[in-house]
Structure formats: C-alpha cells, structure tokens
Amino acid sequence: MKATGIGASVRRKEDRRFLLGKGRYTDDIDVAGLTHAVFLRSPHAHAVIKSINSSAARAAPGVIAVFTGDDLAADGIGPLICGVTVTSDDGEPHRAPAHPALAQGKVNYVGDHVAVVIAETVEQARDAAELIEVDYDVLPAVTSTASAADAGQQQIHEVAPNNVCFNWPFGDKAAVEEVFASAHKVSRLDLVNNRMVTNPMEPRAALGEFNSGTDEITLHLTTQNPHVHRLVLSAFNQLAPEHKLRVVGPDVGGGFGAKIFVYAEELVVGWACRKVNRPVKWTADRTEAFLADAHGRDHVSTAEMAMDENGKFLALRVHTKANLGAYLSTFGTMVPSYLYAFLLAGQYATPLIYSEVKAVFTNTAPVDASRGAGRPEATYLLERLVDVCAQDMKLDPAEIRRRNFIPVDAFPYQTPVVQCYDSGDYNAALDLALELADYAGFSARAEEAKARGKRRGIGISSYVEACGIAPSAAVGQLGGGVGLWESAQVRFNPTGNVQVFTGTHSHGQGHETTFAQLVCDQLGVPIENIEVIHGDTARTQFGMGTYGSRSLAVGGVAIARACDKLIAKGKKIAAHALEADEGDIEFADGSFSVAGTDKAMSIAEVAFNAYVPHSYPEGVEPGFDENAFFDPINFSFPAGTHICEVEVDPDTGVVEIVKYSAVDDFGRLINPMIVEGQVHGGIAHGVGQAMLEVCRYEDDGQLLTASFMDYAMPRADNLPSFDVGYAPTHPPDNPLGVKGCGEAGAIGAPPAVINAIVNALNVKHLDMPATPENVWRAAQAAQA
Amino acid sequence: MYEFNYQKVESVSAAVAALKNADDGKFLAGGQTMLPTMKHRLASPSDVIDLSGIAELKGIKASADTVTIGAMTTHAEVAASPEVQKAIPALAGLAGNIGDPAVRNRGTLGGSIANNDPAADYPAAVIALGATVKTDRREIAGDDFFTGMFETALEEDEIIVSVSFPVPRAAAYMKFENPASRYAIVGVFVAETSDGIRIGVTGATPCAHRGLRLEAALAGKLDSAALDSVELPVDKMNSDIHASAEYRAHLVKVMAKRAVDACN
C-alpha cells in the first residue's frame, strides 16, 4: 500500500482551506454591481391570493424591481418539475400539480414564494417586501400524513382528488394474502417515520450574473449537482440554453440531499439577473431554510410479517402513507416508491413482499430526499418489525435475524422487490457487531444498571441499502428522466502534475482527497501533484453530481477508467521513446518500463513528450488528457449491523447512549479515516432522528419547529464514542470493489436506537423521536 | 433588523437620560435575547442604549455573608469567579451552564433577570437565595422582582446595578434542559439559608416562582423523600411542544429531589 494510495488514511487535502477560513461559499462571492433578492413568503398554509399590490414596495428606497408569478409566466419561465414518474394503481401517471416558482393565484404552504424584491441592499429588499400588500382568502389547511387522503378533507390541488399523488402497489397481493391466512404467526406494527428538516450547516444561496455581451448566465448555487441544475433549468424551466448557462457549485457547506433539488429561489435569481441586468444574490436565513428547504421522511405505516413456527419469514406486507408536501420536489415521487419499497427485503430471504404506498399532498413544505432517502424509512420499518417478530416468537433478536438472513452463498441474490444484491456476508457483520458490543455481557450490565435505578436496553439493526445510484437503464425503466452515469477527465499538464475533473460534487465528503488517492495509486503520481476539480459546468466536462452514496462507486470508476486510457496511451508514447515494442511496455508505480530491461521513463516524462511531441509515435494524438464515462450495471449494496446500548433514567425519561457499535460492509475502503468520519456523521444523523429531531406543523399549517431553539439537532454531548468495524465483501459488479458509505449510519442507526429503548422499557413500540417525555410516558405506561 | 440609533453611555445617569430622550429606546445589556429578536424584526427600538461601557455595573464583590455581582457581569465571568465558586458554587455552576460559550461570554446577569424569560436560569437562584436586586433608585427583594412572563418590578427606565446573593449554608441547582435551546424545561434551585430552606423554580410556569409547596413538605429538613407526596398543580404549568404540563409538574419534583440530595 502506498502511503497516500488506496487504503491510506490520508489527511484531507481540502481541510487546510476550510480550517483557515479560506473556503469560498456562494454567499462569500462579491461582484461589482451586486443586488440582493428577498422573497416574500406566504404566512398562510393554504390561501387564494386575491390580489397583490406592490406599488409601495416598488417605490421604496433602493428597490430595483418587484416580481410576481405573472412576470415569470409572461417570460415563459418555469414551472418547477418533478423528474421521476410513478404510475398510480389506476394506470395513470402520478398527479403533478403545477409548481410555479412564484405563486400564481394560490399559496400552498407557509413559506411558499409569493413575490421577490430586488434591491441595492438586503435590508432595503426586506423593508420593501413588508410593503407588498397581499389580499389572501385563507382556506383550511391539511397537514396530517395519516388523514390527508380521508374523505371530507380540504382539497389542495384540483388535479389531485383526495390529495393523492399516487397509490402505488407493488408485489403479488393475492399470494401474500394467502400466506398470511395460513401462517403460524403474524406480527404487526403501526409506526411513524418522523418528518425531518435536513439542515445542512450552510443555508441555501444563489448568485446570478448575466453577461449581456455573451448572453450567458452564470449561476453560483449551493448545489450537489451543478450539471443537473443546468440541465433542468435549461431543458424544463427555459432559463437559458445549456451552452449559455454556467452553473457553479463552489464550496458547499453540507447537503445531505437538501441541495440536490432545483428550487424556486434558484430559478428566480437566474431569471431576475437578466431581467434587471445586474448580478442578484439571495442567501436563505435559517428560518427560510426551515420553511422552504425540502424536508425528509414523514411516513405513517403498518407493517406485518407472516412467519412459520421457527420464526422464518414467509411474507411481508406493508401499507405506507407518505407525505410529499404541497408540491412535488425534483425527486419527491421517487423517495417513497423506488428508493423505499425496493429495499423492503432488507437482509432477509423473505420470499414474498407486498407493499402499497399512498403518497399524499399536504399544506407543508415539499418533501424529498434526505440522507438515505427512502432507505432509512424501509430499514426502520423492517428492523423494528423484526424485533416485534422476535418478541412475539420469544426469540433473541440476533437469532431471528440469523434464521432469516440471505446466506452468504446466495449472492448475487435476487430479492422479490426488483433489486439484485451484489455481495454480502450478513452473519459476518452481525458476529463482529455482537463481539464489539459485548452482546453476551449485556445482561450483567443490565443488572448492574438496575441496581442503580436505571434501565438498560440493547438494540440491533441489520440494514442493507442500495447506493451507487444508478444504472441508467434501470433508472429509465422506472420512469426517471435522466441517465445516472458519471464522467471524469484526468489531465496531465506538461510539467507532470495532474488535474482530475469529476462530475460528482464534494460538499463535505472529502472527494478532493479520496479521488486523489485513487489517481495516486493508479498512476503513481505524488498526491500533492494531483488536484481534484469539481462543481463548475464550465470546467468539468459533465456529471450527475453527488447523492445516493454514488460518488466513489460511480464517479471513482470513471476516474479509474480515464487513468486506464492514459496508461494505454502512455505505453505507445513510452514504446516510441524507449525504442521498444508497445507490447513489451509495462506500467507500475508511475513508471513505464521495457519488460526485462532497465529501460524506463516516468509518467511525467511521458506527459511531457505528449505535449512536446518532437519525437513521437506516428498516428498518436499529442496531449495527455483522457476522459471517461461510467454507467454501472447495478446498484451497490452496502450492509451492516449496528448495535446500540442505552441506559434509561425512568424518573425523567432521559436516554443515554452508552455504547454504539457499527459494523459495515462498504467493500474496499479508499480512505478509512474519511469513511469512519462518514459513519460517525451518519450515526449522528440517525440518532438525531431517533431521539431528538421532529418537524412539527400546527393543524393550521404553521411550522412550530422553525428554529434551532425548537428543532433539536444532535450535538456531541448526545453521542457516545463509536466502535466502528468492517466486514467487507467484494462487490463483483463494481470495478473498484467499492460500495459507498455516506448514508449508512443514517439508515442503520434509528432502528438500533429505538430497538434498544424499547428493550430497556420492555414495551412493544415507541415512535420516534424518543424524547425524554415520550420515553417517560412509555415507561409509566409499561409500569401501570 | 430595522434601523435604530446606537448610543454607548458611560454612566447610569447618562443611560437613563438617553432613554428619556428616545422615542422608543431600549437598554442593551448582553443582547442575547434582544438582538436576535431585533434581527427577526420582532422588535424595533428607535434607540439602543448600550450599557457595556458603564464601569459601575461590572464586577464581583464577596464578603463573608454576601456575594454582590454587577448587573453587566457576564455568565462566563460569574462561572469562572473564584469568589462565587467558593461562596455559592451552585450559582457559579448555574452560570456556567447557561446557553453555550458564545451566550455565556456576552449574556449578563442583569440582562437575564430584567428580561425574565420563563425558562431562564438566574431567576431560580435569585428567588431561592433570597437575593436583593439593587437598581439605580432602590432595592427590590428577589421574591418581589419577577412579576409575570417577561415582566419584572422594574420601571421602564430603571437600571439594575447589581444583585446581592446571601451566602447559603448549602445550595444546588438542577436543570432539565430543553434539548434544542438548552434553556430550562424545568430548573429547581434549592438553598438552605438563614431564612430556612428556600426553593426557586424556573421553566415550569410562565414566571419563575418560589416552590412554597415543596418548601412546606421539606419542613426545614433536606430530606428528598419528604417531597414524594407533594402534589403540584398541573394546570399552572407551561405546556408546549417540548414538554406537557403533566411532565413539567413531574420534573419539578424530580429536579427538586435531586437538588435537595445534592445539598447534602
């Protein structure tokens, strides 16, 4: 292993600029003539706009323009789109109400976009926004996921009767019913997957600049996928043709999914900068982030498992209501469907699965992908249900999992829900996790805690996820509007250093280091001579961005493929220079050599020859710069077992996580330190959902948790030190042997935590978040 | 934030005069509540009169039986003060657990009690320790100072100069934190004073109050078991998304018992 190659915990190259405060985020960018945008947002969850009078605002000091939905419509801009079609059970595509970037006649959630003010300063824009008079006719609001589709509910969109976006059954309902009818035992659980606000540290921002000389718009955005933004804004929102639109995602302070989507503010800023012919900047404050970022999760489900007398799973049946919010966000429909139901097999060889997802509209912010996106919901449901099954069958939770695991020799394993798992050894991960957690010693620790008046519990979660999104053909079959390959360009400069252009985007993941390690390992170039460049449609050739733990599994392979091409070309150049046959040239450790001789030249020398081709092989193009696209043939399927141990104070309901052990299969690790950091962050996210975070709307649609004073994010003192281990398997479909690690913790942790708390309290179930009061009440009820 | 006039004054009398001359002036202490409120455009004073330049409002003085803390002393200064740590360690501990380091380095004792947030920590200590609030014109007993939610006995233009805390024989503060804001969902300060056992409760009700039922149950003895039978009026408790009234009532007892135990 090279000290800076694959498998080395190289310190992150990007951290120097972040630690020195030299990061450059969208809001940091200042340009001459800058103006500022402030959005007037709806104070009502559901209302008809009778009139908007912005004459006073237009006359206010510093105001350049005030725009409403009519102005956008007049220019043919928008509406925002949803990129994935789900077919409802009536054979029709999902119901897609118009999603104007600025409201046209109606607002559908608190924070919805009513108008935009462009002014010389932010404060002037805010002052003017307060002068806009909007006459609303307020309508009743719908906020409850469970009852949004009930008869008699207020209708939100005409195109979506009963507020239903789609009703999507999957699987053989009759066959599943038959198994349930004759099963030895059926375990059943009703559960809620709590709504979350994703809350990346940097709020969203957009800076639009229009060059009237070139007719080009440059849009700096807090984006996880600049090319996707460009494509959607061009092809669907008519902002500008692709070749006249440059999208830059500079340093981005976390995304976790919330910065995938094309938002109203981004489109409006891009359009307005041309309209006023001045640069326009908008930066969300935290309240706006709470109100108008896409939220995550928000499911209400019933799950049932049919078992035989040995606790073997025979069939799974799931009914889920999923809240999509007021409008469809860019990938909103995909999350509770393909990213959810296709993961319901989990790690188990359950032969039959039937699921039915009813996706509903409510007067709340749009809901879309948030770290894990659908997979945390599937895993939480399944891993909670499995613990109920264990309780019902009087089996140890580890034992019932073992009895149902897909065996190691069954891979590749075709699940009954579309996905074909590439590789896995679920027993190996469970064994190691049980060892790390000292599962055997738990009862003694529980006794000791009891003597102190505390209650200990231990919980297992064995998850699988699909990442490395995604094979384009599969995406197309499922109704997705794009291909999900990735591209890379690896360019040697004449002086021998390397620039790596990737279509993925790093907003905390450490790609600038991990990808440099890949290139260092493959081409033998010192890591300090490698620069990874991402996030600018004008610099990187193309790309689909970063989400779904895809960057290494898809983008990393594209980089490796480009390196392959460089080596192949380098052999021709070296053969010529070394006066040898191309077939005799070997490449290793950055050096081309003639087999069996001491004749060799470095890859840097080859690069120089390629740019200064004074003596050069015939028919070979000058230059040392290759690109590659990679389209995976399958998803990758990271899996693992997480075990959480908690101590509950029954007097207050306070839960302390005393031990957390995570064993994951991510395939081959490129940078173990970065991977472990991702695991830690993911678990923190999952613990946040399990114990702290919940996004609450009042019945009238007002957001109750609109600040960090009311919405509890996990902090260091909510978390223990983690014990992290790995049980890797080799995914045969991935050329690098890698899987993806960014979401695993957020997927694995919530059921591990809740299973532990439920175990401590000796109850059947407790909905997330397990706040002290919820736990206290459950403890009281259990005692009664 | 709306525009406002900023004035920094060097004496209490100048501050009072500045307020008198302003249309709708406000004193600025540490600003940890007022500035976020202004940023959210929920408050729009015409004039902000900054008290941070007034030397006489700062500092900590300890005698054998009293600790006197200037109104503009920050929470971090109180927490780190050897005098406070020695005389009333529970008070230093309380100050050291308010908010986060940024809040503790800006927020002040005077600002906290003048604001009288129902979930603030200091009011519990002022009540339990039987402190005296000294203003530019009078002395106000701790028991009389907090009059309602965000309301105090202070006149509009009255400035707190210092707070004098009698040194108790024993004291302890137990806070049940809101996991989001880290304010007190419930905070109970128990002090054994020359005046008997006194209990201050914050977070539980719209205004910090004296825990008279709890004090009565203790009957002068620091025995937490005596609190088991206390019935607290649930209908008087705050109820919000973080904790119901019933849970708060329960927590007051639990925190009170723990504070009593910690006094021993």
mmCIF file of N, CA and C in Angstrom, chain B residues 78-134:
data_model
loop_
_atom_site.group_PDB
_atom_site.id
_atom_site.type_symbol
_atom_site.label_atom_id
_atom_site.label_comp_id
_atom_site.label_asym_id
_atom_site.label_seq_id
_atom_site.Cartn_x
_atom_site.Cartn_y
_atom_site.Cartn_z
ATOM 1 N N VAL B 78 -19.089 35.073 35.925
ATOM 2 C CA VAL B 78 -19.638 34.513 37.175
ATOM 3 C C VAL B 78 -19.174 33.061 37.330
ATOM 4 N N ALA B 79 -19.242 32.311 36.224
ATOM 5 C CA ALA B 79 -18.870 30.898 36.286
ATOM 6 C C ALA B 79 -17.414 30.727 36.671
ATOM 7 N N ALA B 80 -16.574 31.632 36.186
ATOM 8 C CA ALA B 80 -15.134 31.486 36.405
ATOM 9 C C ALA B 80 -14.650 32.187 37.674
ATOM 10 N N SER B 81 -15.540 32.881 38.356
ATOM 11 C CA SER B 81 -15.114 33.669 39.520
ATOM 12 C C SER B 81 -14.760 32.785 40.715
ATOM 13 N N PRO B 82 -13.530 32.883 41.207
ATOM 14 C CA PRO B 82 -13.164 32.085 42.393
ATOM 15 C C PRO B 82 -14.030 32.437 43.593
ATOM 16 N N GLU B 83 -14.406 33.714 43.704
ATOM 17 C CA GLU B 83 -15.229 34.126 44.846
ATOM 18 C C GLU B 83 -16.596 33.437 44.802
ATOM 19 N N VAL B 84 -17.211 33.459 43.623
ATOM 20 C CA VAL B 84 -18.532 32.828 43.524
ATOM 21 C C VAL B 84 -18.407 31.320 43.697
ATOM 22 N N GLN B 85 -17.385 30.759 43.068
ATOM 23 C CA GLN B 85 -17.193 29.307 43.183
ATOM 24 C C GLN B 85 -17.035 28.889 44.647
ATOM 25 N N LYS B 86 -16.368 29.745 45.413
ATOM 26 C CA LYS B 86 -16.120 29.399 46.814
ATOM 27 C C LYS B 86 -17.383 29.618 47.656
ATOM 28 N N ALA B 87 -18.013 30.770 47.461
ATOM 29 C CA ALA B 87 -19.135 31.129 48.339
ATOM 30 C C ALA B 87 -20.424 30.406 47.945
ATOM 31 N N ILE B 88 -20.743 30.399 46.674
ATOM 32 C CA ILE B 88 -22.001 29.779 46.211
ATOM 33 C C ILE B 88 -21.702 28.958 44.959
ATOM 34 N N PRO B 89 -21.084 27.804 45.122
ATOM 35 C CA PRO B 89 -20.708 27.029 43.934
ATOM 36 C C PRO B 89 -21.898 26.710 43.040
ATOM 37 N N ALA B 90 -23.087 26.566 43.618
ATOM 38 C CA ALA B 90 -24.262 26.258 42.790
ATOM 39 C C ALA B 90 -24.564 27.402 41.819
ATOM 40 N N LEU B 91 -24.267 28.629 42.245
ATOM 41 C CA LEU B 91 -24.517 29.785 41.381
ATOM 42 C C LEU B 91 -23.490 29.836 40.243
ATOM 43 N N ALA B 92 -22.235 29.552 40.579
ATOM 44 C CA ALA B 92 -21.207 29.505 39.529
ATOM 45 C C ALA B 92 -21.546 28.408 38.524
ATOM 46 N N GLY B 93 -22.006 27.279 39.051
ATOM 47 C CA GLY B 93 -22.369 26.163 38.158
ATOM 48 C C GLY B 93 -23.544 26.514 37.272
ATOM 49 N N LEU B 94 -24.514 27.197 37.845
ATOM 50 C CA LEU B 94 -25.682 27.635 37.057
ATOM 51 C C LEU B 94 -25.232 28.531 35.909
ATOM 52 N N ALA B 95 -24.385 29.510 36.237
ATOM 53 C CA ALA B 95 -23.938 30.450 35.201
ATOM 54 C C ALA B 95 -23.140 29.728 34.121
ATOM 55 N N GLY B 96 -22.389 28.731 34.527
ATOM 56 C CA GLY B 96 -21.533 28.014 33.592
ATOM 57 C C GLY B 96 -22.281 27.068 32.673
ATOM 58 N N ASN B 97 -23.568 26.932 32.915
ATOM 59 C CA ASN B 97 -24.359 26.013 32.080
ATOM 60 C C ASN B 97 -25.506 26.740 31.373
ATOM 61 N N ILE B 98 -25.401 28.063 31.317
ATOM 62 C CA ILE B 98 -26.400 28.822 30.547
ATOM 63 C C ILE B 98 -25.992 28.777 29.070
ATOM 64 N N GLY B 99 -26.919 28.437 28.221
ATOM 65 C CA GLY B 99 -26.681 28.522 26.775
ATOM 66 C C GLY B 99 -25.427 27.799 26.338
ATOM 67 N N ASP B 100 -24.636 28.495 25.527
ATOM 68 C CA ASP B 100 -23.384 27.933 25.036
ATOM 69 C C ASP B 100 -22.284 28.973 25.289
ATOM 70 N N PRO B 101 -21.032 28.658 24.972
ATOM 71 C CA PRO B 101 -19.957 29.609 25.289
ATOM 72 C C PRO B 101 -20.187 31.003 24.710
ATOM 73 N N ALA B 102 -20.733 31.089 23.521
ATOM 74 C CA ALA B 102 -20.962 32.418 22.934
ATOM 75 C C ALA B 102 -21.962 33.202 23.772
ATOM 76 N N VAL B 103 -23.022 32.546 24.181
ATOM 77 C CA VAL B 103 -24.031 33.201 25.022
ATOM 78 C C VAL B 103 -23.410 33.600 26.359
ATOM 79 N N ARG B 104 -22.643 32.705 26.929
ATOM 80 C CA ARG B 104 -22.082 32.978 28.270
ATOM 81 C C ARG B 104 -21.075 34.123 28.250
ATOM 82 N N ASN B 105 -20.445 34.343 27.122
ATOM 83 C CA ASN B 105 -19.459 35.420 27.062
ATOM 84 C C ASN B 105 -20.059 36.766 26.700
ATOM 85 N N ARG B 106 -21.329 36.778 26.327
ATOM 86 C CA ARG B 106 -21.991 38.049 26.055
ATOM 87 C C ARG B 106 -23.127 38.316 27.052
ATOM 88 N N GLY B 107 -23.860 37.274 27.368
ATOM 89 C CA GLY B 107 -25.025 37.442 28.219
ATOM 90 C C GLY B 107 -24.641 37.860 29.634
ATOM 91 N N THR B 108 -25.534 38.651 30.270
ATOM 92 C CA THR B 108 -25.219 39.188 31.593
ATOM 93 C C THR B 108 -26.314 38.831 32.600
ATOM 94 N N LEU B 109 -25.924 38.898 33.860
ATOM 95 C CA LEU B 109 -26.874 38.646 34.945
ATOM 96 C C LEU B 109 -28.035 39.642 34.892
ATOM 97 N N GLY B 110 -27.701 40.914 34.762
ATOM 98 C CA GLY B 110 -28.758 41.938 34.754
ATOM 99 C C GLY B 110 -29.687 41.773 33.565
ATOM 100 N N GLY B 111 -29.099 41.488 32.415
ATOM 101 C CA GLY B 111 -29.912 41.296 31.219
ATOM 102 C C GLY B 111 -30.847 40.123 31.376
ATOM 103 N N SER B 112 -30.343 39.063 31.952
ATOM 104 C CA SER B 112 -31.152 37.860 32.108
ATOM 105 C C SER B 112 -32.352 38.114 33.013
ATOM 106 N N ILE B 113 -32.114 38.715 34.175
ATOM 107 C CA ILE B 113 -33.253 38.854 35.096
ATOM 108 C C ILE B 113 -34.193 39.978 34.674
ATOM 109 N N ALA B 114 -33.642 41.005 33.991
ATOM 110 C CA ALA B 114 -34.523 42.074 33.502
ATOM 111 C C ALA B 114 -35.440 41.557 32.399
ATOM 112 N N ASN B 115 -34.922 40.627 31.606
ATOM 113 C CA ASN B 115 -35.718 40.039 30.525
ATOM 114 C C ASN B 115 -36.750 39.063 31.087
ATOM 115 N N ASN B 116 -36.348 38.349 32.129
ATOM 116 C CA ASN B 116 -37.220 37.386 32.815
ATOM 117 C C ASN B 116 -37.887 36.401 31.858
ATOM 118 N N ASP B 117 -37.069 35.773 31.050
ATOM 119 C CA ASP B 117 -37.572 34.668 30.223
ATOM 120 C C ASP B 117 -38.077 33.579 31.169
ATOM 121 N N PRO B 118 -39.242 33.003 30.867
ATOM 122 C CA PRO B 118 -39.771 31.969 31.778
ATOM 123 C C PRO B 118 -38.859 30.756 31.914
ATOM 124 N N ALA B 119 -37.929 30.593 30.996
ATOM 125 C CA ALA B 119 -37.056 29.421 31.065
ATOM 126 C C ALA B 119 -35.621 29.772 31.412
ATOM 127 N N ALA B 120 -35.388 31.029 31.819
ATOM 128 C CA ALA B 120 -34.022 31.434 32.175
ATOM 129 C C ALA B 120 -33.610 30.819 33.508
ATOM 130 N N ASP B 121 -32.307 30.682 33.711
ATOM 131 C CA ASP B 121 -31.805 30.015 34.917
ATOM 132 C C ASP B 121 -31.716 30.944 36.127
ATOM 133 N N TYR B 122 -31.174 32.148 35.905
ATOM 134 C CA TYR B 122 -30.883 33.025 37.042
ATOM 135 C C TYR B 122 -32.089 33.300 37.958
ATOM 136 N N PRO B 123 -33.292 33.490 37.394
ATOM 137 C CA PRO B 123 -34.403 33.800 38.303
ATOM 138 C C PRO B 123 -34.580 32.773 39.417
ATOM 139 N N ALA B 124 -34.330 31.504 39.110
ATOM 140 C CA ALA B 124 -34.476 30.487 40.160
ATOM 141 C C ALA B 124 -33.514 30.753 41.310
ATOM 142 N N ALA B 125 -32.290 31.186 40.962
ATOM 143 C CA ALA B 125 -31.289 31.448 42.000
ATOM 144 C C ALA B 125 -31.620 32.702 42.791
ATOM 145 N N VAL B 126 -32.074 33.738 42.083
ATOM 146 C CA VAL B 126 -32.416 34.993 42.759
ATOM 147 C C VAL B 126 -33.509 34.738 43.801
ATOM 148 N N ILE B 127 -34.489 33.920 43.412
ATOM 149 C CA ILE B 127 -35.594 33.628 44.330
ATOM 150 C C ILE B 127 -35.131 32.738 45.481
ATOM 151 N N ALA B 128 -34.456 31.649 45.147
ATOM 152 C CA ALA B 128 -34.106 30.676 46.189
ATOM 153 C C ALA B 128 -33.113 31.250 47.192
ATOM 154 N N LEU B 129 -32.177 32.045 46.680
ATOM 155 C CA LEU B 129 -31.151 32.571 47.597
ATOM 156 C C LEU B 129 -31.642 33.801 48.345
ATOM 157 N N GLY B 130 -32.837 34.249 48.021
ATOM 158 C CA GLY B 130 -33.351 35.456 48.682
ATOM 159 C C GLY B 130 -32.494 36.666 48.355
ATOM 160 N N ALA B 131 -32.103 36.780 47.096
ATOM 161 C CA ALA B 131 -31.208 37.854 46.683
ATOM 162 C C ALA B 131 -31.928 39.192 46.699
ATOM 163 N N THR B 132 -31.118 40.246 46.663
ATOM 164 C CA THR B 132 -31.677 41.598 46.577
ATOM 165 C C THR B 132 -31.183 42.241 45.292
ATOM 166 N N VAL B 133 -32.124 42.775 44.537
ATOM 167 C CA VAL B 133 -31.771 43.430 43.283
ATOM 168 C C VAL B 133 -31.635 44.918 43.556
ATOM 169 N N LYS B 134 -30.430 45.433 43.310
ATOM 170 C CA LYS B 134 -30.196 46.864 43.542
ATOM 171 C C LYS B 134 -30.280 47.586 42.206
#
